[in-house]
CSV table of C-alpha atoms and ligand atoms in Angstrom, one decimal:
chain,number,residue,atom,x,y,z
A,1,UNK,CA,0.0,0.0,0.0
A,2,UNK,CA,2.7,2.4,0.4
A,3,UNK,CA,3.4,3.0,-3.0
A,4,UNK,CA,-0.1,4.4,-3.4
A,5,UNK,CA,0.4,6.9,-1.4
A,6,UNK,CA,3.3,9.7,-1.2
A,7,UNK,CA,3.5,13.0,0.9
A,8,UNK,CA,3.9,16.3,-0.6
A,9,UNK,CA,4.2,19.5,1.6
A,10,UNK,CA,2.8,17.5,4.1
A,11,UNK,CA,-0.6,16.5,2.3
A,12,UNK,CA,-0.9,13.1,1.1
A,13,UNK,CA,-1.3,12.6,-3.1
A,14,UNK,CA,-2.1,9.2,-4.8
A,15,UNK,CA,1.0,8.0,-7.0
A,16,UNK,CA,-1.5,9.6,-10.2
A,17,UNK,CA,0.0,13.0,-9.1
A,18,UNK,CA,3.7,13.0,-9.6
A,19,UNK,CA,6.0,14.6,-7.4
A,20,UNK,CA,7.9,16.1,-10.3
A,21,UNK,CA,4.1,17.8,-12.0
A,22,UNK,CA,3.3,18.6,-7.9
A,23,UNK,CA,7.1,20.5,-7.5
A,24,UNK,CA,6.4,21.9,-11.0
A,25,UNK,CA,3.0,23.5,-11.0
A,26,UNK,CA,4.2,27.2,-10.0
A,27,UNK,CA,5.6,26.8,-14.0
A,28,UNK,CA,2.2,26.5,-15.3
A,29,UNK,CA,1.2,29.4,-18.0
A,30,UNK,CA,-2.3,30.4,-16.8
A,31,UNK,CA,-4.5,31.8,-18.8
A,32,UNK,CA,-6.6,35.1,-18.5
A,33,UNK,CA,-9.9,33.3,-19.4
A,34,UNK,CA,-9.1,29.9,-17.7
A,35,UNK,CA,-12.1,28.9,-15.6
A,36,UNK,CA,-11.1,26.6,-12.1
A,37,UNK,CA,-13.3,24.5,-10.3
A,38,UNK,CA,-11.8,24.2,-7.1
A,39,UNK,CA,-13.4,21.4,-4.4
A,40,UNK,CA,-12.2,19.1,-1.4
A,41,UNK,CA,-12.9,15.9,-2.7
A,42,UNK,CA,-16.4,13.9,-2.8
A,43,UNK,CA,-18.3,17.9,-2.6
A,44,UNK,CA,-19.9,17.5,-5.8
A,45,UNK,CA,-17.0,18.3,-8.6
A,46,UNK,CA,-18.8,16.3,-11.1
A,47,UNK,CA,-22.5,17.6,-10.9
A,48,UNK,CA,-20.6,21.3,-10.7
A,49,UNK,CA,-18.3,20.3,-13.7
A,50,UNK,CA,-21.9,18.9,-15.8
A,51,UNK,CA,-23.4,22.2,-14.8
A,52,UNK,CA,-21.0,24.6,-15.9
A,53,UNK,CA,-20.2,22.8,-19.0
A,54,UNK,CA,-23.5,22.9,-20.3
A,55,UNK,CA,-23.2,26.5,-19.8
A,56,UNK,CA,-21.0,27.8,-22.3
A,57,UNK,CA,-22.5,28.0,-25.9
A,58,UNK,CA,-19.1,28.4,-27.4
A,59,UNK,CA,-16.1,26.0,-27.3
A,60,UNK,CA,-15.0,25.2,-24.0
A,61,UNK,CA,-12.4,22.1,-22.6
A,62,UNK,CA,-13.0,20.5,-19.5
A,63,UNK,CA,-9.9,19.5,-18.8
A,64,UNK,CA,-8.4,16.8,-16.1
A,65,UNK,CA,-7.4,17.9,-12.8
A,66,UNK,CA,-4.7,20.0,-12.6
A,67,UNK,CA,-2.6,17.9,-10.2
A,68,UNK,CA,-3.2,14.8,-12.0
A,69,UNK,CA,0.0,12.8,-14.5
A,70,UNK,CA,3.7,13.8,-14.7
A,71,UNK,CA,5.6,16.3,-16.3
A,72,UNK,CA,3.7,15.7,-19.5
A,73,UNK,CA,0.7,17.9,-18.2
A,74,UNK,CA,1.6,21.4,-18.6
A,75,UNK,CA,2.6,21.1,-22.3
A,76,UNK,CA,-0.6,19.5,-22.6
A,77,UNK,CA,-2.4,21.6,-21.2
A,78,UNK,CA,-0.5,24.3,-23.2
A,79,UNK,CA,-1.4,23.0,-26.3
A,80,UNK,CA,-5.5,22.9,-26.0
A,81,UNK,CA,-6.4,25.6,-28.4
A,82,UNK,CA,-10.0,26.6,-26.6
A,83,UNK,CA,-10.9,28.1,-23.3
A,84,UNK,CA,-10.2,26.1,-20.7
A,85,UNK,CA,-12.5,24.7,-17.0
A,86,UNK,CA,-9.6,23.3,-14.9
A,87,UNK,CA,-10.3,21.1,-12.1
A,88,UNK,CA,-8.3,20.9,-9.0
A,89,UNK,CA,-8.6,19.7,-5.4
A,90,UNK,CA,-5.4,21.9,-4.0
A,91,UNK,CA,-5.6,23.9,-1.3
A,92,UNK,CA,-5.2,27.5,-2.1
A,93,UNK,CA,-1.7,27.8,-0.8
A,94,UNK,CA,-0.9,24.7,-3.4
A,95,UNK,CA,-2.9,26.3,-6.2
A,96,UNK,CA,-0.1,27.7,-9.2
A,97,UNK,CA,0.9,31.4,-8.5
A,98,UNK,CA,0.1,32.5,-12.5
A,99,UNK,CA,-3.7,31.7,-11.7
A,100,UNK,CA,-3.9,34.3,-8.7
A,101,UNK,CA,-1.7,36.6,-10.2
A,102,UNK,CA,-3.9,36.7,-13.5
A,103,UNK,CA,-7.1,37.1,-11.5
A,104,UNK,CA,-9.1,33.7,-12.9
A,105,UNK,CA,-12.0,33.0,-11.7
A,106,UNK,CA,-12.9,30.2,-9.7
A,107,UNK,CA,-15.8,28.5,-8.5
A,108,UNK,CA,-15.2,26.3,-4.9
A,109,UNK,CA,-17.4,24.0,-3.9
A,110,UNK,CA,-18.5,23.4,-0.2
A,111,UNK,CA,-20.3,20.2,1.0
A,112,UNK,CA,-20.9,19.2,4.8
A,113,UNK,CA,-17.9,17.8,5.7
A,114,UNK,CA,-20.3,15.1,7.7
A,115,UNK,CA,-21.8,13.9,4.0
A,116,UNK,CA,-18.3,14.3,2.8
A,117,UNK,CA,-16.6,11.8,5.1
A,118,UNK,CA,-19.3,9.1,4.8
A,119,UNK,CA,-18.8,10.0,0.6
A,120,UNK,CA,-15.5,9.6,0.7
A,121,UNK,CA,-15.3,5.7,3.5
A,122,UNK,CA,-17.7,4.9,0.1
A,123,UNK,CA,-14.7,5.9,-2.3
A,124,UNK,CA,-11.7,4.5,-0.1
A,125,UNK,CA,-13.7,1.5,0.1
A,126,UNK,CA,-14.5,1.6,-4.2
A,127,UNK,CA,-11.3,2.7,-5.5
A,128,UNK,CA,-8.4,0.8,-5.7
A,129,UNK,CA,-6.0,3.7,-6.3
A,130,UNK,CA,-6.8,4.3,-2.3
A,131,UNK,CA,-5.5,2.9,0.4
A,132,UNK,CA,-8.5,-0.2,1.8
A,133,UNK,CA,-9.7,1.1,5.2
A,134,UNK,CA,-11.5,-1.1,7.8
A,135,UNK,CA,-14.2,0.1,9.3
A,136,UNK,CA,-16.3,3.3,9.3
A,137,UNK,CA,-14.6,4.2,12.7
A,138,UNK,CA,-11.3,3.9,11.5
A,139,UNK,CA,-11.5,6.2,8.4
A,140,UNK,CA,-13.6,8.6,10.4
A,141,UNK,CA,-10.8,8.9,12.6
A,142,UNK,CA,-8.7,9.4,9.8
A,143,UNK,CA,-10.9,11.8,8.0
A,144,UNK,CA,-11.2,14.1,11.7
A,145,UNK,CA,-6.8,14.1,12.2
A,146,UNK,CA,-6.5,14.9,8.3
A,147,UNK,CA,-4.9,11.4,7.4
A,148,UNK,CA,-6.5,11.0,4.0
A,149,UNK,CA,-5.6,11.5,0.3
A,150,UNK,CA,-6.1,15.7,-0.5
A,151,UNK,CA,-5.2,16.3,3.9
A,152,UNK,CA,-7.7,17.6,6.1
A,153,UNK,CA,-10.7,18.6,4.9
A,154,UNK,CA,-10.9,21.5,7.6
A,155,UNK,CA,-7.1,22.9,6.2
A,156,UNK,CA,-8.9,22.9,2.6
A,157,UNK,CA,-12.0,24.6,3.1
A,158,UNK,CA,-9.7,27.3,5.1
A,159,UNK,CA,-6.9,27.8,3.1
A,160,UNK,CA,-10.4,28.9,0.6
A,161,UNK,CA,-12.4,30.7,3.0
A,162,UNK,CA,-9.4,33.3,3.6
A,163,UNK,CA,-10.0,34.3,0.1
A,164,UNK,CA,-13.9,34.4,0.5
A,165,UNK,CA,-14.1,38.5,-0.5
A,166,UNK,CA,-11.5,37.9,-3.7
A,167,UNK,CA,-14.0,39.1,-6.2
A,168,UNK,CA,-13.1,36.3,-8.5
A,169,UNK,CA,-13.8,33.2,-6.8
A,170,UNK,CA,-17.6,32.8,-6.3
A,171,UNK,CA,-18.3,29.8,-3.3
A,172,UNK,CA,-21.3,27.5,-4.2
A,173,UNK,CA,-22.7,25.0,-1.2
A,174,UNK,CA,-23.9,21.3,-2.6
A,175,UNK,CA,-26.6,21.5,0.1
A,176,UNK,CA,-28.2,25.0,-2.1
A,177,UNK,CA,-27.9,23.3,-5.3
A,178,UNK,CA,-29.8,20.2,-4.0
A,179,UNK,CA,-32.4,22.5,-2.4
A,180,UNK,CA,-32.9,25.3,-5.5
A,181,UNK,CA,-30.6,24.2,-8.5
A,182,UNK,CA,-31.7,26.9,-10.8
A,183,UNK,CA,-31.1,29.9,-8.7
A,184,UNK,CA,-27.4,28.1,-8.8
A,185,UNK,CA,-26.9,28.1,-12.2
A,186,UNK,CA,-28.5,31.5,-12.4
A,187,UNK,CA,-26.0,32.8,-9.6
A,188,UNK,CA,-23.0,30.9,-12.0
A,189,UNK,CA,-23.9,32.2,-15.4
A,190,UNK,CA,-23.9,35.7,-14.2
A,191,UNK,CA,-20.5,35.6,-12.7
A,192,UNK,CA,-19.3,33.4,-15.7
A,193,UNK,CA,-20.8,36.2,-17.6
A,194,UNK,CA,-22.8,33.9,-19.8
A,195,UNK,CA,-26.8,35.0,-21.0
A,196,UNK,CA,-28.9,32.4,-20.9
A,197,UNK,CA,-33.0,31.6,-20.4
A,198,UNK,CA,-35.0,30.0,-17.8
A,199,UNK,CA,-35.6,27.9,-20.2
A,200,UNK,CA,-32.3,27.0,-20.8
A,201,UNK,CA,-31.3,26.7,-17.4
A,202,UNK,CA,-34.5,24.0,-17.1
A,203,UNK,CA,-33.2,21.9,-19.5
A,204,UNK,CA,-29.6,22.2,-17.9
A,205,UNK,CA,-31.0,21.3,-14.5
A,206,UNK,CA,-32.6,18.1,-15.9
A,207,UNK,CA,-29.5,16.9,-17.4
A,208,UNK,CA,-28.0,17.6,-14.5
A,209,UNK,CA,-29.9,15.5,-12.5
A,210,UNK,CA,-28.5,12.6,-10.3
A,211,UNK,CA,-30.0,10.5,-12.1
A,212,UNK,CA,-29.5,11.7,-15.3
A,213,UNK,CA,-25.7,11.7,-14.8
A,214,UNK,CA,-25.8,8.2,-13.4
A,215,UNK,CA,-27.5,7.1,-16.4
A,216,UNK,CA,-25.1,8.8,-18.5
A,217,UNK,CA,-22.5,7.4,-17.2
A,218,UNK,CA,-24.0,3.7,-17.4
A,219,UNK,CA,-24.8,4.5,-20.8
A,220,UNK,CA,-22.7,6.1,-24.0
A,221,UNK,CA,-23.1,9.4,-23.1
A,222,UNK,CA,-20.1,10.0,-21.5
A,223,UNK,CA,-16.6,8.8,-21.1
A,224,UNK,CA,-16.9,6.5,-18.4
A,225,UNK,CA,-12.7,6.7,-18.1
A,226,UNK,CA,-12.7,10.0,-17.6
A,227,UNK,CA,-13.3,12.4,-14.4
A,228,UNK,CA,-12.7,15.5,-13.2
A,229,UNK,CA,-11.1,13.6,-10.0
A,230,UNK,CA,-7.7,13.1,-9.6
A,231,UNK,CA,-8.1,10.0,-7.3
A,232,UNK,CA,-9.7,8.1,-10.1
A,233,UNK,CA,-10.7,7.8,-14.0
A,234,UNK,CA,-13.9,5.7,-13.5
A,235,UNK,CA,-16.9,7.7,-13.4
A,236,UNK,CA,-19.1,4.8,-12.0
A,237,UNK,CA,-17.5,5.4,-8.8
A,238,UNK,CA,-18.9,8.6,-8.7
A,239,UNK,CA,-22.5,8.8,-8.7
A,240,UNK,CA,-23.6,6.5,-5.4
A,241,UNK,CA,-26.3,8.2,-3.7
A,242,UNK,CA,-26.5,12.0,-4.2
A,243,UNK,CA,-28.2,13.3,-1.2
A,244,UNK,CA,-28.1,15.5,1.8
A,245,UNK,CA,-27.9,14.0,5.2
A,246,UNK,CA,-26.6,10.4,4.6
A,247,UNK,CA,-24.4,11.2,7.0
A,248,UNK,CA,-27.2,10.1,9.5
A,249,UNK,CA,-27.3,6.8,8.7
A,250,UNK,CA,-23.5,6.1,9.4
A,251,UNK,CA,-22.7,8.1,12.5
A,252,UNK,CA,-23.3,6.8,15.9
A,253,UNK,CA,-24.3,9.4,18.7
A,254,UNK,CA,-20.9,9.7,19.8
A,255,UNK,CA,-19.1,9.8,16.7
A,256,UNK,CA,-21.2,12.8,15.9
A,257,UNK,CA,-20.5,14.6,19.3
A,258,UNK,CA,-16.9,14.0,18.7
A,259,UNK,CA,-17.1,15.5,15.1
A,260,UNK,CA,-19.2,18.4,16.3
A,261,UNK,CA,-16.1,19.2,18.5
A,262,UNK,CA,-13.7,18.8,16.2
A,263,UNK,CA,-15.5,21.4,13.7
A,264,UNK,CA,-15.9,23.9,17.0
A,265,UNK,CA,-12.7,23.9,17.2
A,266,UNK,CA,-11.1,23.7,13.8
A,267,UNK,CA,-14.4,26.6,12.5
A,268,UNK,CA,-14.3,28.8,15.8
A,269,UNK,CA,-12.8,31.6,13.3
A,270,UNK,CA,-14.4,30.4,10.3
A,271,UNK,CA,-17.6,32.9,9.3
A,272,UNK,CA,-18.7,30.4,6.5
A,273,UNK,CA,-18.9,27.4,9.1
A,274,UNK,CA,-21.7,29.0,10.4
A,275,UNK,CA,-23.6,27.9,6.8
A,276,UNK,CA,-22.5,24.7,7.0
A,277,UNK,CA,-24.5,23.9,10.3
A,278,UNK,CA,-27.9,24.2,9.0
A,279,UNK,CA,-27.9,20.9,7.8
A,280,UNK,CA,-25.6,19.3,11.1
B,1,A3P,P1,-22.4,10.5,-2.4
B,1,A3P,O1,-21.2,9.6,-2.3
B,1,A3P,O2,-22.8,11.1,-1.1
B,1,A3P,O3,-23.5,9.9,-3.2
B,1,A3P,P2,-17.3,14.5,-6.4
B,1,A3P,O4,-17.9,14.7,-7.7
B,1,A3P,O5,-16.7,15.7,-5.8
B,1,A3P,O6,-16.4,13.3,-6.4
B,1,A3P,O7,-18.5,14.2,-5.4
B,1,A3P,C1,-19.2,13.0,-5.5
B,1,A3P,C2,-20.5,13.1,-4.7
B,1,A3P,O8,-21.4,13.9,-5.4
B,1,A3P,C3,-21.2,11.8,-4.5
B,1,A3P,O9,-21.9,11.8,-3.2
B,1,A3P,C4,-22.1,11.8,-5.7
B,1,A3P,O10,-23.2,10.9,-5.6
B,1,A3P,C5,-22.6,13.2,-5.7
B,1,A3P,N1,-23.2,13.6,-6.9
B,1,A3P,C6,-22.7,13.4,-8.2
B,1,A3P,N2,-23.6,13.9,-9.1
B,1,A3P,C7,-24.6,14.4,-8.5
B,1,A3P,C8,-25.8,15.1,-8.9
B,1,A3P,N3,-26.1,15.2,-10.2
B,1,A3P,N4,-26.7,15.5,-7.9
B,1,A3P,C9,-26.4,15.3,-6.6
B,1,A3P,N5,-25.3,14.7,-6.2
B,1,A3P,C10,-24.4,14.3,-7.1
């Protein structure tokens, strides 16, 4: 199992991100009109990544993660003639300098972190580019010290939230989208500074269904070996169960306490956390 894993400034990476791309990203030619789409992962990157590219009436790439390959990336990322959605699960302090200096915008996607670590026992458990875990307990232990592929959830979603007021990052919640998906893609079209209809943005809320994207995926609609994940290139282990609160079914009394004080802790200067708890 070692060799799945490998540390780099501290934060754990599968073996799919080289150390060579990871020490070379601050190289990487950004591009005014680049597009990112930032998350921790297991918050949704897909259905964000199906939304926003149904968006865009003109040519647009949705590339693979940023952090994902070898050396090989940048020139081939380099060489993509159209505009460009980049995914990426850095933190911001890992994200390449050019992108900050050049002002691209960004959309970061928050989920419950409670949903997220019951997503991502799922994944560990699915994908065999991660590390197997035992039991619940174990990788919620994991999951609450930061001892999982991407680090600690609560590190991500800070390193972010210092940049909250940066006019171009917007910060989307999964829980919103589930609850009023329209308004979302509303609220993203005008900061991608894309027109579009109501009725447009019905038909791109049906496609963009769980469903829908889970029957995609089963069927020839869409690659099934590719995703905008770094941790794997099968899509089927993506779309599992696509709602809010299934977090309820896994922990135990305690193990909720115990994250509740962890987030106290870890949040207590976080403005944002105080969204997050309507659904805890
Ligand atoms: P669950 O494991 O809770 O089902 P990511 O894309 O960042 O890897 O996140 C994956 C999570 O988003 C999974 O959560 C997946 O089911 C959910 N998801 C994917 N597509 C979705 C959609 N169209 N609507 C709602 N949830 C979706």
């Amino acid at each position: 199992e070692a060799e799945l894993i490998h540390q780099f400034k501290g934060i754990s990476f599968t073996t799919r991100s080289s150390p060579e791309l990871l020490n070379s990203l601050d190289a990487f030619d950004a591009r005014e009109d680049d597009v990112l789409l930032v998350s921790y992962p297991k918050s949704g990157t897909h259905w964000l990544a199906g939304v926003i590219t149904k968006l865009y009436k003109t040519p647009v790439t949705l590339t693979n993660p940023i952090e994902l390959g070898d050396m090989s990336k940048l020139e081939e990322l380099n060489q993509l003639s159209s505009k460009r959605i980049i995914p990426t699960h850095l933190d911001y302090n890992m994200l390449p300098q050019n992108f900050k200096n050049k002002k691209c915008k960004m959309i970061y996607i928050i989920r419950n972190p409670k949903d997220i670590a019951v997503s991502m026992y799922h994944y560990y458990k699915e994908n065999p580019n991660l590390p197997t875990v035992d039991t619940w307990t174990a990788f919620l232990d994991l999951f609450l010290e930061g001892d999982v592929v991407c680090g600690s959830w609560f590190d991500h979603f800070l390193s972010w939230e210092e940049h909250k007021n940066d006019k171009n990052i917007l910060f989307l919640f999964y829980e919103d989208m589930k609850k009023n998906l329209p308004k979302t893609v509303k609220e993203i079209s005008i900061f991608l500074g894309i027109s579009i209809s109501d009725e447009d943005i019905q038909d791109i809320c049906k496609k963009s269904s769980f469903s829908e994207m889970k029957r995609d995926t089963e069927k020839e609609n869409s690659d099934p070996s590719h995703t905008v994940c770094a941790l794997t290139s099968n899509r089927k282990l993506i779309f599992r169960k696509g709602t809010v609160g299934d977090w309820k079914n896994h922990f135990t009394p305690k193990q909720n306490l115990r994250f509740d004080e962890v987030f106290n802790e870890k949040m207590k200067f976080s403005k944002m956390a105080k969204n997050l708890t309507y659904e805890f």
